[in-house]
Short mmCIF file of C-alpha atoms in Angstrom, two decimals:
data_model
loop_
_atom_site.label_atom_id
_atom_site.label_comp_id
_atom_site.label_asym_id
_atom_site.label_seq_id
_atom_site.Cartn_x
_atom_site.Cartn_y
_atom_site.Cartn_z
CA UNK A 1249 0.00 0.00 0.00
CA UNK A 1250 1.07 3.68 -0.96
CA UNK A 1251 -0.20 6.10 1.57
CA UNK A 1252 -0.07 10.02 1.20
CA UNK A 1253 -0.40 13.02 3.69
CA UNK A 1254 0.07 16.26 1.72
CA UNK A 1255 0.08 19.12 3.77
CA UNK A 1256 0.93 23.10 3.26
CA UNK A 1257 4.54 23.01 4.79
CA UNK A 1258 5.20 19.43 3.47
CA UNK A 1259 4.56 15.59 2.22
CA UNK A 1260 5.13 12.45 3.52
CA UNK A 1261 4.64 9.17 1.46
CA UNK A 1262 4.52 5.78 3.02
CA UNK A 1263 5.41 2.60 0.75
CA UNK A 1264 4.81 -0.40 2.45
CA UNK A 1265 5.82 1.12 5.86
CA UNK A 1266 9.07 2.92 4.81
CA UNK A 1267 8.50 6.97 4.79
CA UNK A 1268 9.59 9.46 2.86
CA UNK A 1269 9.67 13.29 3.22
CA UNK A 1270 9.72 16.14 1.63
CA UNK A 1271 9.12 20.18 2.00
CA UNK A 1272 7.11 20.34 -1.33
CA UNK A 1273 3.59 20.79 0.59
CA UNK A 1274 0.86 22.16 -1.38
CA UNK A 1275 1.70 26.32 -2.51
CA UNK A 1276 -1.30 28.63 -1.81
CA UNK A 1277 -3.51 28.96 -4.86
CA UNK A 1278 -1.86 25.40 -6.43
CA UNK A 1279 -4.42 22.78 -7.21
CA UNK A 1280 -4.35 19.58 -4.99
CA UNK A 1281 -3.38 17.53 -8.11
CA UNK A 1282 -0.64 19.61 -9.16
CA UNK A 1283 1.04 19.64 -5.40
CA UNK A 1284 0.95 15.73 -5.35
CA UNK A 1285 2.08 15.18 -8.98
CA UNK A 1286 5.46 17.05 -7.91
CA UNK A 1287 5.87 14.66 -5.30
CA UNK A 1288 4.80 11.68 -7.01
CA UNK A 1289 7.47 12.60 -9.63
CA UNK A 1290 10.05 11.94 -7.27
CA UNK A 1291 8.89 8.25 -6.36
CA UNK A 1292 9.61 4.90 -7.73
CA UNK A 1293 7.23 2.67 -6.61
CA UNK A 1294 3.82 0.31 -7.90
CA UNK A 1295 0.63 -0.14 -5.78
CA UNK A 1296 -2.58 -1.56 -6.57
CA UNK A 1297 -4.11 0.61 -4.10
CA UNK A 1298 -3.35 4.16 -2.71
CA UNK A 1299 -4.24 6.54 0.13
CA UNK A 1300 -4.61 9.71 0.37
CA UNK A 1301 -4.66 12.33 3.25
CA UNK A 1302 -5.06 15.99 1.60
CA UNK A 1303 -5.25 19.60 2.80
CA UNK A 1304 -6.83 22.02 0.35
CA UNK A 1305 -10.31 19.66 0.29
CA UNK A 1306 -12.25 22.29 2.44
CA UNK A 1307 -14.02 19.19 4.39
CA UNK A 1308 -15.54 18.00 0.49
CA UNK A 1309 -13.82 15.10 -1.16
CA UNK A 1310 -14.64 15.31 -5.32
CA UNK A 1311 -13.66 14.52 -8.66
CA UNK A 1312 -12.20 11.26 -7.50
CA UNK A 1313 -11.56 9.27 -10.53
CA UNK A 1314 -8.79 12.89 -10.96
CA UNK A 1315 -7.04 10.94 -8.35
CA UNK A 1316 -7.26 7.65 -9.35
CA UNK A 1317 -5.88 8.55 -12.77
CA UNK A 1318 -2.58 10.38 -11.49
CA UNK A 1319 -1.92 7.03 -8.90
CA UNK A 1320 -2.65 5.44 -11.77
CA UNK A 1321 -0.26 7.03 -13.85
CA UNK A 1322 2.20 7.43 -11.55
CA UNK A 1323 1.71 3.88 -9.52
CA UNK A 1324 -0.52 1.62 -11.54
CA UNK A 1325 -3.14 1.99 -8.56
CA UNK A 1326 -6.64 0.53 -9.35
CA UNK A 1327 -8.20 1.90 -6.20
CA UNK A 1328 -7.58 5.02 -4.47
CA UNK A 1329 -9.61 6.65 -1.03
CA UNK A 1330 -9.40 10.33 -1.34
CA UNK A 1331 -9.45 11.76 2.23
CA UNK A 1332 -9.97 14.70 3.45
CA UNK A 1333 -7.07 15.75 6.17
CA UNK A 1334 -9.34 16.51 9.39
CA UNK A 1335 -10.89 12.97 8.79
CA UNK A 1336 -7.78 10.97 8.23
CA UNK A 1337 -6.22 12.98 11.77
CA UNK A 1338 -9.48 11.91 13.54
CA UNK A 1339 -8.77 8.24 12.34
CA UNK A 1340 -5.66 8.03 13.36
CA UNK A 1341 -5.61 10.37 16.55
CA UNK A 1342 -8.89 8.85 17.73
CA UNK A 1343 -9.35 4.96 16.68
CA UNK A 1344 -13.45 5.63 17.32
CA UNK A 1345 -13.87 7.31 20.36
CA UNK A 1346 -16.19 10.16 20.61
CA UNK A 1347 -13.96 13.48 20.32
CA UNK A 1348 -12.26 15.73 18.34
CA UNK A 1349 -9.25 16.17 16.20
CA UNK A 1350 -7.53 19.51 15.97
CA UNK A 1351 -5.19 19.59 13.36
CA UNK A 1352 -2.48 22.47 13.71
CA UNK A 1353 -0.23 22.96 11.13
CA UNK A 1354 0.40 25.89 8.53
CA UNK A 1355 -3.79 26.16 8.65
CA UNK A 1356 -6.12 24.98 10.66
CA UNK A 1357 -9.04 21.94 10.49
CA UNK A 1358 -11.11 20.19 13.39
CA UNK A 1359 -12.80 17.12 12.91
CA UNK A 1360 -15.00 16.00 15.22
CA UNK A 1361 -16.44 12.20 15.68
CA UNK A 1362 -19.56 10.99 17.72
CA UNK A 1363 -20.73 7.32 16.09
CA UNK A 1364 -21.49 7.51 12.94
CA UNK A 1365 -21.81 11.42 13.39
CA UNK A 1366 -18.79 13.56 11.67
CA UNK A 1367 -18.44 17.21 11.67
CA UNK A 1368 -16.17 19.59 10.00
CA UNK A 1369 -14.69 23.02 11.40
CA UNK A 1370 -12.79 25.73 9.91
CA UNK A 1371 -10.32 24.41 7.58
CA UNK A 1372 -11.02 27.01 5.28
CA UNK A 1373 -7.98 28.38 4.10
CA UNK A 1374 -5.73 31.45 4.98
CA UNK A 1375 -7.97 34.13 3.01
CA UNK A 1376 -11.40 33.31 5.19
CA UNK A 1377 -10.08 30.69 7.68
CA UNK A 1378 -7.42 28.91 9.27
CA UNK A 1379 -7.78 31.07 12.26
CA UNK A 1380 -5.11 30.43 15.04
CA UNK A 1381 -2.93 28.26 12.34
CA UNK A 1382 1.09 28.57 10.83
CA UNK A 1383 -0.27 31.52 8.57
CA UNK A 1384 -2.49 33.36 10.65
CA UNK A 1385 0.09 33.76 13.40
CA UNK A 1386 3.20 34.31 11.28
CA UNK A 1387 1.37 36.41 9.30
CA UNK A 1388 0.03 38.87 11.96
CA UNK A 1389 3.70 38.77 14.04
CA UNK A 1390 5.45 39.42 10.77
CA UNK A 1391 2.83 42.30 9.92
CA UNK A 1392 3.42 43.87 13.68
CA UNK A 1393 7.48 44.00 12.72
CA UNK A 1394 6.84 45.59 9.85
CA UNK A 1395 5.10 48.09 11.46
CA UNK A 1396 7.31 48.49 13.77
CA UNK A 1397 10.39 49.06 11.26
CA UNK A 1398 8.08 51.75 9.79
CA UNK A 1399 7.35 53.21 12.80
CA UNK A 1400 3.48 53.36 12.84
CA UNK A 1401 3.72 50.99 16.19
CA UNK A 1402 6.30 50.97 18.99
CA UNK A 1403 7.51 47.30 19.18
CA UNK A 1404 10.94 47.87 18.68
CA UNK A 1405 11.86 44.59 20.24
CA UNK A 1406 10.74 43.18 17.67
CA UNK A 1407 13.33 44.25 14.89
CA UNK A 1408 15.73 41.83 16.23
CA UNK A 1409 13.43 38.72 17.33
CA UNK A 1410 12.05 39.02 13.48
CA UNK A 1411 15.32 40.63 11.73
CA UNK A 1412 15.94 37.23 9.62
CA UNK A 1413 12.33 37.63 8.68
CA UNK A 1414 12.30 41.27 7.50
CA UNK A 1415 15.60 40.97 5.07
CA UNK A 1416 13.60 37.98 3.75
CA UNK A 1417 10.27 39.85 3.25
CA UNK A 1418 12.48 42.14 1.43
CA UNK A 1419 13.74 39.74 -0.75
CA UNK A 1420 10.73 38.31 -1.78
CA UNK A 1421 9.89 39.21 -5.87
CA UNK A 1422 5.74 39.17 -4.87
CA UNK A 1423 4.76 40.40 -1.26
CA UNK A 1424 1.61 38.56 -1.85
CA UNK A 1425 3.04 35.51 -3.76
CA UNK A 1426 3.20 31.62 -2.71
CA UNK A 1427 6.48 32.89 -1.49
CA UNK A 1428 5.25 35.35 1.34
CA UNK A 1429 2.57 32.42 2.46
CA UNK A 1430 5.40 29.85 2.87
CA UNK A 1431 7.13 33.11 4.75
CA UNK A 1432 4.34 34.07 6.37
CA UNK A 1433 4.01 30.07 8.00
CA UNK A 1434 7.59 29.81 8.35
CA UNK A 1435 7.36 32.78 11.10
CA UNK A 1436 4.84 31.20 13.47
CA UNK A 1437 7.15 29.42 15.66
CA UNK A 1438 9.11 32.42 16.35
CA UNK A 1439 5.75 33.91 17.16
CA UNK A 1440 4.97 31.58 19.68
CA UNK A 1441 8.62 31.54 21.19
CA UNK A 1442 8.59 35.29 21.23
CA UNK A 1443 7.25 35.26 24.88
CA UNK A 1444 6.83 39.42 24.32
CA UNK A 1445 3.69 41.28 25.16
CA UNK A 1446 3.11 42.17 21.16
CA UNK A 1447 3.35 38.74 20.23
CA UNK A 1448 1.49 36.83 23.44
CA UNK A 1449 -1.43 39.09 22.49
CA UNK A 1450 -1.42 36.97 19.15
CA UNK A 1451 -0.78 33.68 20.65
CA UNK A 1452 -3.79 34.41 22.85
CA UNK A 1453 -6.03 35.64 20.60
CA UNK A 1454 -5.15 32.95 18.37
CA UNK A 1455 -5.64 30.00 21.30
CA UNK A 1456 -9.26 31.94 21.36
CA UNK A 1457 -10.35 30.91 17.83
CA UNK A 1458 -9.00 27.44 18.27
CA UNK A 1459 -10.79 27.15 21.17
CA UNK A 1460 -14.08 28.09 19.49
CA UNK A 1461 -12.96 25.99 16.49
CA UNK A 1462 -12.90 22.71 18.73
CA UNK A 1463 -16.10 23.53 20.35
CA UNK A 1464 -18.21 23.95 17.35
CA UNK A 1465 -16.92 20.83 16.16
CA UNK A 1466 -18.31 18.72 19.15
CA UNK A 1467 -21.20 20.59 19.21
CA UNK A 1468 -22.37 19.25 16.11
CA UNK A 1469 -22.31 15.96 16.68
CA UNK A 1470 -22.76 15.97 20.82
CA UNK A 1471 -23.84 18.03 23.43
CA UNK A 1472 -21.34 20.54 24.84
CA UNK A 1473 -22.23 18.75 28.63
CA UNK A 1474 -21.11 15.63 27.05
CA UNK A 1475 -17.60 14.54 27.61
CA UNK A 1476 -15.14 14.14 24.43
CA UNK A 1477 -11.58 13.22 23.90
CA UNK A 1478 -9.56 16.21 22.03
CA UNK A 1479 -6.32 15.31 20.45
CA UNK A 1480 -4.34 18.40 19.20
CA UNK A 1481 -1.35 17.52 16.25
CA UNK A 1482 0.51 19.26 13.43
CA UNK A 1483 3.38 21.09 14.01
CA UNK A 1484 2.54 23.76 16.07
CA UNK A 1485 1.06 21.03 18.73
CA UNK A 1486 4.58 20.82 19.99
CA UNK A 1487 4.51 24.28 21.76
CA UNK A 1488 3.88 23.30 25.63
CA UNK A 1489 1.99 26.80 25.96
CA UNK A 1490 0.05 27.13 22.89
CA UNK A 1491 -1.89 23.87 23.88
CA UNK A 1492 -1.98 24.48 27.29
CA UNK A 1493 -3.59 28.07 26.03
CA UNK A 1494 -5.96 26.40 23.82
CA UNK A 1495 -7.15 23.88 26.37
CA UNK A 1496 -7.80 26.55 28.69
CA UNK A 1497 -9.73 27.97 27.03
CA UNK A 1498 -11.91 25.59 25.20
CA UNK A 1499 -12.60 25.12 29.10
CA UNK A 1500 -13.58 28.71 29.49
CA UNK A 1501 -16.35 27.69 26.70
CA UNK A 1502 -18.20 25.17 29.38
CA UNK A 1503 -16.75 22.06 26.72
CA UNK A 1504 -15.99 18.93 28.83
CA UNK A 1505 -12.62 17.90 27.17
CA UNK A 1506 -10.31 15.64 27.99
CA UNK A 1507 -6.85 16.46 26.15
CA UNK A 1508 -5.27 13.26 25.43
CA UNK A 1509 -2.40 12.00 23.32
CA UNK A 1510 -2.65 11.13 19.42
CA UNK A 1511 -2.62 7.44 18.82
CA UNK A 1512 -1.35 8.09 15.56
CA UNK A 1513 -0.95 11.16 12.82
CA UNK A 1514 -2.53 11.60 9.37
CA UNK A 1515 -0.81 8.66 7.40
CA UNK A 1516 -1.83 6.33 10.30
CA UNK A 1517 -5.49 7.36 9.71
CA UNK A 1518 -5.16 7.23 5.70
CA UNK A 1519 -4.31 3.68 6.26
CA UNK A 1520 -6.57 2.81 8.63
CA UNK A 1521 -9.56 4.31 6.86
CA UNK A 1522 -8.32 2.16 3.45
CA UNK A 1523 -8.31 -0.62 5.43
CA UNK A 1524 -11.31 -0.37 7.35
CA UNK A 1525 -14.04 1.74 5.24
CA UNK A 1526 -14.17 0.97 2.00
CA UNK A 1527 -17.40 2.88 1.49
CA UNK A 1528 -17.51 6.57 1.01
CA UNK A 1529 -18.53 8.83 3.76
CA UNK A 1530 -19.71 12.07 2.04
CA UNK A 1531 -18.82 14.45 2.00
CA UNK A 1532 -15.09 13.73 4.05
CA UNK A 1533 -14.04 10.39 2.14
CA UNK A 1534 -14.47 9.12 -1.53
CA UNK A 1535 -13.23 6.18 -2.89
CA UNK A 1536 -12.82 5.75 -7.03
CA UNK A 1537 -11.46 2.31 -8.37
CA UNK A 1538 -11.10 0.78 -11.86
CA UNK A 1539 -14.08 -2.10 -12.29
#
């Protein structure tokens, strides 16, 4: 089996168990089909079946025989699941139990699971969405530097905690390019590690909407007195505060979580959900095969 977890800062591609990585993730305004074709490219391997785990699907999985035909191409596949990437984290952070499954990486999806009950937050991108994600934090801490350079706010500590940042912002060719997104992403650790009041008041506010993000997602498939299991992964789940911020405050909501540790990450779930569902589950999972 070929599994695939395409993501906006990278791509991982398990063959039979053996992983590999790379940094091409899928570019802001690239089609999902174009991002994994430049990764496939760089692959040498044959699979009757193949899963994938995709960001960019805005919680709908469609056009699936698209997919099938670049495996195909690429891998000989016959069969292919097309997964959206909040479903294939619940999978795989979850195994079944009732909860949610915040994924935080350069944006932003919760999935949440209740039965046979699935619900979809956020996860809409970095123009209307992705609220507390990579982008929306680097973004906003890179923005306050800049201001700060110009002298319309005074944050001059932040000149030096984001000087790397503003020669490359002044490099860039397009200040609104695929370029300043992968930037923009790049910054959010240094946002969270600032520990200065300019940036905390982003890390809070951000914490905030993730908060809200993981409640909404229960609350449509179980009742906010109901206890859940929350599982927060991606990249930006290994910052001690942020979750410990986030968790706080989904408290501050009145939701009855219990933060607990992944069982597994996106590629775990793509596999298990091959293995396990072979029907579709509109409008998060869609399988196309060859008859």
């Amino acid at each position: 089996m070929i599994a695939v977890d395409l993501g906006q800062s990278g791509c991982r591609i398990s063959i039979d168990g053996k992983i590999h990585s790379s940094n091409r993730g899928k570019l802001a305004g690239e089609s999902v089909l174009v991002s994994l074709e430049e990764n496939f490219k760089k692959i040498d391997a044959k699979s009757k079946l193949v899963t994938l785990s995709l960001t960019g699907l805005f919680g709908f999985v469609e056009n699936t025989q698209d997919y099938l035909e670049l495996c195909s191409k690429y891998f000989g596949a016959i069969e292919v699941a097309v997964i959206d990437d909040g479903l294939a984290s619940l999978a795989g952070s979850l195994a079944g139990q009732p909860g949610v499954a915040l994924t935080l990486g350069g944006g932003v999806v919760a999935v949440g699971g209740n039965g046979q009950a699935l619900s979809h937050s956020d996860g809409l991108g970095s123009v209307f969405g992705d609220e507390g994600g990579g982008f929306w934090l680097g973004s906003r801490g890179l923005t306050r530097a800049l201001a700060a350079r110009d002298g319309r706010t005074n944050a001059p500590e932040l000149l030096n905690i984001f000087a790397d940042e503003l020669n490359a912002f002044d490099a860039l060719s397009s200040k609104n390019g695929t370029e300043a997104t992968s930037l923009a992403i790049a910054c959010a650790r240094k946002v969270l590690e600032a520990n200065v009041d300019s940036t905390n008041q982003i890390v809070a506010e951000g914490a905030g909407y993730l908060a809200m993000t993981v409640v909404s997602a229960w609350k449509k498939v179980g009742s906010i007195n109901e206890p859940f299991k929350l599982t927060i992964s991606g990249g930006l789940s290994k910052n001690d505060n942020y979750r410990k911020l986030i968790f706080d405050k989904i408290k501050t909501l009145g939701a009855k979580a219990d933060l607990v540790e992944a069982a597994g990450d996106n590629l775990d779930g793509a596999i298990w959900i091959a293995l396990n569902q072979k029907e579709d589950i509109a409008p998060m999972l869609g399988w196309a095969k060859i008859q």
